[in-house]
Tab-separated table of C-alpha atoms in Angstrom:
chain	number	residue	atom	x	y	z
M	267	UNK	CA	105.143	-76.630	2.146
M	268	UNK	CA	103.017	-73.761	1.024
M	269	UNK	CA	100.815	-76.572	-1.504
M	270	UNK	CA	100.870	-79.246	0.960
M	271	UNK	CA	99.138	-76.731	3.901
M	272	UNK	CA	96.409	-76.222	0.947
M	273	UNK	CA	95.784	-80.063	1.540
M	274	UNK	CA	95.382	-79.900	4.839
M	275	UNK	CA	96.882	-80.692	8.060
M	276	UNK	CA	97.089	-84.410	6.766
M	277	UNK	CA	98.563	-84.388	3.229
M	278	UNK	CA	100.132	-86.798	0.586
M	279	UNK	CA	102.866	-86.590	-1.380
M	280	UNK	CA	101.724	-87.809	-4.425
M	281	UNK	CA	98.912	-84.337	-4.050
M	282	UNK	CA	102.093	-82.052	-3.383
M	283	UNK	CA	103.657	-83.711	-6.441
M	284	UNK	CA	100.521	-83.300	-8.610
M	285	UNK	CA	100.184	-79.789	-7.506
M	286	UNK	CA	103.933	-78.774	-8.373
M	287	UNK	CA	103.546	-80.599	-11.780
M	288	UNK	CA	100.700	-78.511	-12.957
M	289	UNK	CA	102.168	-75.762	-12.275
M	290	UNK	CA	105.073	-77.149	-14.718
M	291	UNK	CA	108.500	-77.261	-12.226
M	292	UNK	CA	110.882	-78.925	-12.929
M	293	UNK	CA	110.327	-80.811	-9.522
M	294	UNK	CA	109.997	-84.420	-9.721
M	295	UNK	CA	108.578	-87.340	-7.288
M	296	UNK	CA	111.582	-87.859	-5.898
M	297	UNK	CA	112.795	-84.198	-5.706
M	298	UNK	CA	109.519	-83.827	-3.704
M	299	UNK	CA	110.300	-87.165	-1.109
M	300	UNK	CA	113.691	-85.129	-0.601
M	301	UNK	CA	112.147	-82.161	0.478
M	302	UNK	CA	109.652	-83.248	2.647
M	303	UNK	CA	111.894	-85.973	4.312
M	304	UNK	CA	114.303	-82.685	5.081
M	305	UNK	CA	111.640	-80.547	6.340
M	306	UNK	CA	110.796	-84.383	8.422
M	307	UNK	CA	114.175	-83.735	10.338
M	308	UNK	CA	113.526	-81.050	11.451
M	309	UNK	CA	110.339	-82.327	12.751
M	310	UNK	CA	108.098	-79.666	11.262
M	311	UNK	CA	105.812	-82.862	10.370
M	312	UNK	CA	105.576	-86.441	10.504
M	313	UNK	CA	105.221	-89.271	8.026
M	314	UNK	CA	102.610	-91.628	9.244
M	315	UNK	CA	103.337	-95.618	8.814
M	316	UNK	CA	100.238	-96.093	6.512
M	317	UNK	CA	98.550	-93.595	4.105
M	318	UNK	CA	95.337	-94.221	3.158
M	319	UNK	CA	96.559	-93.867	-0.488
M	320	UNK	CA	98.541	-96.541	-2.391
M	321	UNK	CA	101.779	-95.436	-3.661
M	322	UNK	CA	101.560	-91.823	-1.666
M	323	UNK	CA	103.324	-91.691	1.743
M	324	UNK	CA	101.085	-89.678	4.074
M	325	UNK	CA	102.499	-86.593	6.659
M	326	UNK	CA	101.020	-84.505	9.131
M	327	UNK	CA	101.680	-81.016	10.112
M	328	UNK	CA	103.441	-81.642	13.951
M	329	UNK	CA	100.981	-78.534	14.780
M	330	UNK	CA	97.974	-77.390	13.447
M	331	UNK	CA	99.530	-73.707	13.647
M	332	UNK	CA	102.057	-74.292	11.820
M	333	UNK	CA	100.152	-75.462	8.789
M	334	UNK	CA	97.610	-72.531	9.228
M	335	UNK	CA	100.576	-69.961	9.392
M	336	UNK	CA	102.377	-71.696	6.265
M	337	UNK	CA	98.398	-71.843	4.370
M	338	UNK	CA	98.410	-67.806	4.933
M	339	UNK	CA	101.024	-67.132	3.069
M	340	UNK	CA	99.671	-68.533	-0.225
M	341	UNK	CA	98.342	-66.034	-2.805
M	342	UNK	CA	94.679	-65.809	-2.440
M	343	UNK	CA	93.831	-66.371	-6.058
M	344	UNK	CA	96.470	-69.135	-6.319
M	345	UNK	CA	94.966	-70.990	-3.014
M	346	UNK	CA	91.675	-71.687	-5.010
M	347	UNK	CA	93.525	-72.969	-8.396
M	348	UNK	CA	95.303	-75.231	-5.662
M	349	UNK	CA	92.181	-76.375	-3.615
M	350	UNK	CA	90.300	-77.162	-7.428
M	351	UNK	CA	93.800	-79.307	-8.251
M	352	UNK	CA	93.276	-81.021	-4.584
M	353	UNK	CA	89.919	-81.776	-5.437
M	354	UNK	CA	90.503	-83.299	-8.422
M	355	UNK	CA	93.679	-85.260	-7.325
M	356	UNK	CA	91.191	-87.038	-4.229
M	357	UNK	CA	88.983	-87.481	-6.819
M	358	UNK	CA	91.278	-90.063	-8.708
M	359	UNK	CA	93.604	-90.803	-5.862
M	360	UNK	CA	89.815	-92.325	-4.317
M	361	UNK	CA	89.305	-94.649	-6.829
M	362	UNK	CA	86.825	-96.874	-5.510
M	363	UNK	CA	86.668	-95.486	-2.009
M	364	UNK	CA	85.659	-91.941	-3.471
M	365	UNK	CA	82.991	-91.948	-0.574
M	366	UNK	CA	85.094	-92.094	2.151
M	367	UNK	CA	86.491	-88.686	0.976
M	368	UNK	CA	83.398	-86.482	-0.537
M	369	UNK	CA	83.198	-84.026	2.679
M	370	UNK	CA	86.684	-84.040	1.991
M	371	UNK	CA	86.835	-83.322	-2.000
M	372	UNK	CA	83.192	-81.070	-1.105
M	373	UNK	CA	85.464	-78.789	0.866
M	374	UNK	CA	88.120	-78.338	-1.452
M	375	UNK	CA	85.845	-77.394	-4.119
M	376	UNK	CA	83.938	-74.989	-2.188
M	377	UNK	CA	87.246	-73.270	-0.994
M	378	UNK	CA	88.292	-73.411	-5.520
M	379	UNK	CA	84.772	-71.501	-5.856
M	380	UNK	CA	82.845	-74.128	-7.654
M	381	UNK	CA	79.543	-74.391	-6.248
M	382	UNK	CA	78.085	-76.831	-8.111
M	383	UNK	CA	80.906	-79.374	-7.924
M	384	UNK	CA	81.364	-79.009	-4.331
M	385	UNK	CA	77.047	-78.971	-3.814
M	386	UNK	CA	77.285	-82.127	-5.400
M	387	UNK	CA	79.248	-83.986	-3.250
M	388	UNK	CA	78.030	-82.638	-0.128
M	389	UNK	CA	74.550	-84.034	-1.000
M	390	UNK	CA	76.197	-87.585	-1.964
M	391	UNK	CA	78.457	-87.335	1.488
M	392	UNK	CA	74.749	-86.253	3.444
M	393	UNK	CA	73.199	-89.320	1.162
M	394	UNK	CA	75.882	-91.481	2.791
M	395	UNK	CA	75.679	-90.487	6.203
M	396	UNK	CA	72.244	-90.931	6.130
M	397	UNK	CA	71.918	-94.222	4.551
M	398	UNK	CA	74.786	-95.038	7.512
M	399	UNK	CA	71.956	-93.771	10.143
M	400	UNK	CA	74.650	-90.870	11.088
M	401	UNK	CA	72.446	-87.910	11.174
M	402	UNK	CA	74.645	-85.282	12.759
M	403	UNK	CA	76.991	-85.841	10.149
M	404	UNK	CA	74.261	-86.126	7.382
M	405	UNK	CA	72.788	-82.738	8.308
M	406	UNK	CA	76.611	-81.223	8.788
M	407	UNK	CA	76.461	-82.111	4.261
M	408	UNK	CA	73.078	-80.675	3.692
């Protein structure tokens, strides 16, 4: 639970798997579906009917405190290595809606510490708002 609160409130199981694999357990897919359908019993959080990923099934923390309580107790220098693997797994996971999700992958880079990666795509996620005429979220980017 402690790498899926590092996604966010709304995570994927294919990010939690990802996440677990670099750090080389033994843990596969399926080990991973077992877990978090367990921890779905006891209604800690939810699996939503569509994910916006193919292939991943999408949950949700049932409270926002809960995932904030369960984020605190990752390591501090260990919440960065996960928020760079995040990053990167929204960056592939995206394909070719990547744009949808750069305030998204922005964030998780600037909570792994790299600037430049995560200054990039907060200018391309202001360039999109703008060209889509939504200021308030353009200047929110830049």
């Amino acid at each position: 639970m402690q790498r899926a609160s590092v996604v966010g409130r709304l995570f994927w199981d294919a990010a939690v798997a990802e996440l677990q694999a670099r750090e080389g357990s033994t843990l596969d897919s399926e080990d991973i579906t077992a877990l978090l359908e367990a921890v779905r019993d006891r209604e800690l959080v939810f699996r939503r009917e569509r994910s916006a990923f193919a292939g991943a099934e999408e949950y949700i923390f049932k409270h926002a405190l809960l995932r904030d309580v369960t984020y605190e107790t990752v390591l501090l220098n260990l919440r960065r290595v996960y928020h760079g693997q995040v990053a990167q797994w929204l960056e592939t996971a995206a394909g070719e809606r990547i744009g949808e999700y750069l305030g998204l992958i922005a964030r998780h880079y600037e909570l792994a510490g790299e600037e430049e990666k995560a200054t990039e795509y907060l200018l391309r996620a202001g360039d999109r708002a703008r060209l889509a005429y939504s200021c308030p979220a353009a200047s929110s980017y830049y």
